[in-house]
Amino acid sequence: MPRYNPAEIEPRWQAYWEQERTFSTAELPQGEKRYLLDMFPYPSGSGLHVGHPEGYTATDIVARFSRMRGKSVLHPMGFDAFGLPAEEHAIATGEHPRIQTERNIAEFTRQLKMLGFSYDWERVLSTTDPEYVRWTQWIFLVLHDTWFDPQQKRGRPIHELPIPDRVQAQGADAVERYRAEFRLAYETEAPVNWCDKLGTVLANEEVIDGKSERGGHPVRRIPLRQWMLRITAYAERLLSGLDSLAWPGGIKILQQDWIGRSEGAEVDFFVGGAEDFEAWKRQRQAVGLPEIPEEETLRVYTTRPDTLFGATYMVIAPEHPAVPRLTTAETADVVNRYCQAAAFKSERERTQGDRTKTGVFSGSYAMNPVNGQKIPIWVADYVLASYGTGAIMAVPAHDERDFEFARQFDIPIVAVVEPLPQAENREQILAGEACFAGVGRAISSGRYDGQPTAQVKQLIVQDLSAGGLGRKAINYKLRDWLFSRQRFWGEPFPILHELDPQGQPTGVTRAVPETDLPVELPELKDFRPHGRPEPMLEKAADEWLFVELEGRRYKRETNTMPQWAGSCWYYLRYIDPRNSQALVDPAKEQAWMPIDLYVGGAEHAVLHLLYARFWHKVLFDRGYVSHDEPFQRLVNQGMILGEAELTAYQTESGTFISPSDVRRGEQGLTTAAGQAVLPVAVDESQVIKQGDGLVLADRTEIRVESRSFKMSKSRGNVVNPDDVVRDYGADSLRLYEMFMGPLEATKPWSMAGVGGVRNFLDRSWRMIVQQDAADVVLAQEIVDQQCDSDQARVLHRTIRRVTEDIENLSFNTAIARMMEFVNFFTRQRSRPRAAMQAYVLLLSPFAPHVAEELWRTLGGKTTLAYEPWPTWDEAALIESTLEIPLQINGKLRAKIVVAANSSREELQQAALQQPRIQAELSGKQIVKTIVVPGRLVNFVAK
RNA sequence: GCCGAAGUGGCGGAAUUGGCAGACGCGCUGGAUUCAAAAUCCAGUGCCCGCAAGGGCGUGUGGGUUCGAGUCCCACCUUCGGUACCA
């Protein structure tokens, strides 16, 4: 009987591991440690899909491999369990989100356990656990209690913030307000993306094309009191910290671009009238550049101070505080209307679409500090209030956006940078008819003329600084992080707002005392939004909402934290998941951190990783963790696409045409002649291969397209791991996920491929287990004797390659090596037991269940999880003879078998003896001979 | 537009980093076994010409470097992913 039967083997070994606590991890590592982390999943109602086990299997292989190499391994799993779907479910059904969340977690847990991952399940956590929420809130209070010291470039306790005397003199409330301006967690009135339909505010990343990511409902911008995190203070550290990390280059670049550092200058333009300009300049010369510009100046940020002489107008953002000041009686109406319209549009609407620039003249003029030229000030929404100073000097000759705007509104264009002589459309650029954003030499720029751009930049900034008119400046695209949501299903903020005797807020806030954490969510009977922009928790009963503390009355903060909060620090909690005294014990933290390998999807390349790094740096500055960066090595697993789909194209009249004859235009798919074309799904049986492609079997001149698509419910190509495990077993699923291709690559699913690796496991089984016995007994070929030299070579080569491939995360090739091993040994009449045991150990990280079973059959008494990893013997790898290719003029002409250690001369002689080579060379002259010992011989002949 | 990744048989993918292109798997073809099928085993399988021996061509396209290029350099094309006026 005993065929390989995963349905019986797998649950049995899973139960064994659980009962024996095989993978429970010691509190502290002994010897070398490995912290191997998966990005934890959101437990959605649809369960695991086959994308999840891809990364999970990769880290599990490394975890099992590392244990066998004697490392202490921390390999945990948990759940990112706050999130909108559970709340939407609650709104629809009235069921508390916690109930559905727990059900989903139970289902995920079942599925994860079914796949045999060697997680330490005793450390499992969920971001929704009250004990976890407690420490999320605690970290928020750390952020609230921290300011960033720009001198020391680090976060420090708020009580260390120097308070200016003038503030101190105004009393405690003034001091508190002053501090609030510096805290890393602060409140502000911010324009937010409000969605009427969802009844909630959305983060920018949750808004796609002016619509909500979830549901596609319209979104508009309204101002609302928000919690923000001052991540911008850490921009420089977040940028420079990337250098030391072993991350994919592309991800680092994404983060760099997101942070968006630029160097330039801030320049003040005088807007107080031409007659006072000289006086203003003299005054600036005397007192220097003020920290905050006076009312009669407009401060701009530019990365091209060298083009200052080409500034022909200025633009301020519609939200700029100077807008009313710069508006005149005549322009007031137009400007007001323009600003209001801009405010109503979402950031997305303002920055996308037709791209035709809009704007209105403010009515005022500014004086260019370098040449005293009077230039108009416009209000336009192509300038963002949230970047730089919210105002720009516009140099249409050397900035595409300004150029477009100037063309539209007939504003002069003056070239002040001369391109290199060979530049194309140089004449047009100099005539102000084309835009040139590159570098060159200064022209029409007074005493700077003739100097290269880089030098002019430097000189102008120097001169501006000396005159008190400007200074060097650095800016970042990164914005502060909008950290509050108006939903129910999130962590409450541990913040209290003080009330006066009339029940009105006094504006003073305080933190909930640490001993009162966690602040749990209030009980609600009804989860439907109240439809106002205010947070959901406003619906809470008064007993929750109002708090008395030390004789004062407070109202609780009713915003909740975004889903990011829990995922920003979960990797720390795994280290010490039950600690009730601290988020993590410092000794354990120091022992296990940093994370040696972090595997997850590229969709978290920017936000999750940036936010988590930010929190980590704050915790580091405040002394709660021992490293500056949490994720030493990062790998992004590739996306798994659906099974390849065959498509043929058919015109309306039913004629099939080849894909190359299909045009993709505004009308959709058409023929070259304009006739509509429809894609038709084709079955594999209707298709044959021909030449370099596939064609219809009965119409071989018609080509068929083969493509894979993202898995989606709507396309119906989602693969469910439960089905795969039922039909093939978990070991086959794991193996297939790794065999498909490189971990980082996007690759299509193929059920036939799963069958292929299942076949390999069957063969592995039959190599060791007797086929027609009643019980699981060893195959007759298994012998207790030494490998012969061929067997030893195959064995040791396999050990070496599998070991090196795992170290390089090259799992697909590791599996190919094991397949070669099985192909070789199934053909051997005698198979040494030791070789079989070594093989089973190599297989075990990939297919742990069948490996355990085979290990036991081969005489193992307990789990193989801590058996020493096999080592290879270099001596066994050496081959006595080699086949060497012989080339003439780089073309392969013959092969010879020679002793492996043949010298250069011996090789050349043997090659010249070879009959075919002799024949080819006769009548020719050998110009050159290349001999690479162990590799090849190449004759260059004429 | 910009940034990133990638283009190798019918398909998924290998190739010690400049040295026999196509490992391994799927699929397909033929054979053994079987009453038959499944399963299993054996052999073959880049394309073209040829009965064969053999020959020619071949890693997205075009050029280059080299005795030798999938791999290095230059230009371009295509696909996928990300991003959007950041001064």
Coordinates of C-alpha atoms (C1' of nucleotides) in Angstrom, one line a residue, chain A residues 262 302-303 350-351 355 357 382-384 387 392 401 477 479 689 691-692 740 742 752 759 763 766 812 819-820 823 891 895 916 930 935-936 938, chain B residues 3-4 10 12-16 19-21 23-27 40-43 47 54-57 67-68 80-87:
Chain A
S262 CA 16.1 69.2 -2.6
T302 CA 13.8 77.9 -5.3
T303 CA 16.2 75.2 -6.4
R350 CA -6.0 70.1 -8.6
T351 CA -2.9 68.3 -9.8
R355 CA -3.1 70.1 -16.8
K357 CA -2.9 75.9 -15.7
Y382 CA -0.2 74.8 -9.5
V383 CA 1.7 76.1 -6.5
L384 CA 1.1 74.0 -3.4
Y387 CA 5.5 72.7 0.0
I392 CA 7.5 80.8 -5.9
R401 CA 5.4 74.7 -15.5
K477 CA 8.4 66.6 -0.4
R479 CA 4.6 65.9 4.6
K689 CA 2.2 25.5 -31.3
G691 CA 6.9 28.4 -35.1
D692 CA 7.5 30.8 -32.3
M740 CA 7.8 28.8 -9.7
P742 CA 12.8 33.7 -8.2
A752 CA 0.0 21.6 -13.7
N759 CA 5.3 14.2 -8.6
R763 CA 9.4 10.1 -6.4
R766 CA 9.4 5.9 -3.5
N812 CA 13.8 27.5 -7.2
M819 CA 15.2 16.8 -8.3
E820 CA 18.5 15.9 -9.9
N823 CA 16.6 11.4 -10.6
K891 CA 32.4 28.0 -32.8
K895 CA 34.6 17.8 -27.5
R916 CA 37.7 16.9 -36.5
I930 CA 43.2 30.3 -26.2
R935 CA 37.0 25.2 -19.4
L936 CA 37.8 25.2 -23.2
N938 CA 39.7 27.9 -28.8
Chain B
rC3 C1' 11.3 56.4 -11.6
rG4 C1' 11.9 51.1 -11.1
rG10 C1' 5.0 25.9 -26.8
rG12 C1' 7.5 28.5 -15.8
rG13 C1' 12.4 29.3 -15.7
rA14 C1' 18.5 27.8 -15.4
rA15 C1' 23.4 29.5 -16.9
rU16 C1' 29.7 29.2 -11.5
rG19 C1' 33.8 30.5 -21.6
rC20 C1' 29.5 24.0 -24.3
rA21 C1' 22.7 28.6 -24.2
rA23 C1' 19.8 22.8 -16.0
rC24 C1' 15.1 21.5 -13.4
rG25 C1' 9.9 21.2 -14.1
rC26 C1' 5.3 21.5 -17.2
rG27 C1' 3.5 20.3 -21.9
rU40 C1' 5.0 4.0 -13.1
rC41 C1' 9.5 3.4 -16.1
rC42 C1' 12.6 4.3 -20.6
rA43 C1' 13.8 7.5 -24.8
rC47 C1' 14.1 26.6 -34.8
rG54 C1' 26.0 16.9 -40.8
rG55 C1' 25.1 22.1 -41.6
rG56 C1' 22.9 26.9 -40.8
rC57 C1' 20.3 30.1 -37.4
rC67 C1' 39.6 34.9 -29.5
rG68 C1' 34.7 34.4 -27.4
rC80 C1' 4.8 45.0 -16.2
rG81 C1' 4.9 47.8 -11.5
rG82 C1' 5.1 52.6 -9.1
rU83 C1' 4.3 57.9 -9.4
rA84 C1' 2.2 62.6 -10.8
rC85 C1' 2.8 70.4 -11.4
rC86 C1' 7.2 69.3 -4.8
rA87 C1' 9.5 75.1 -7.6

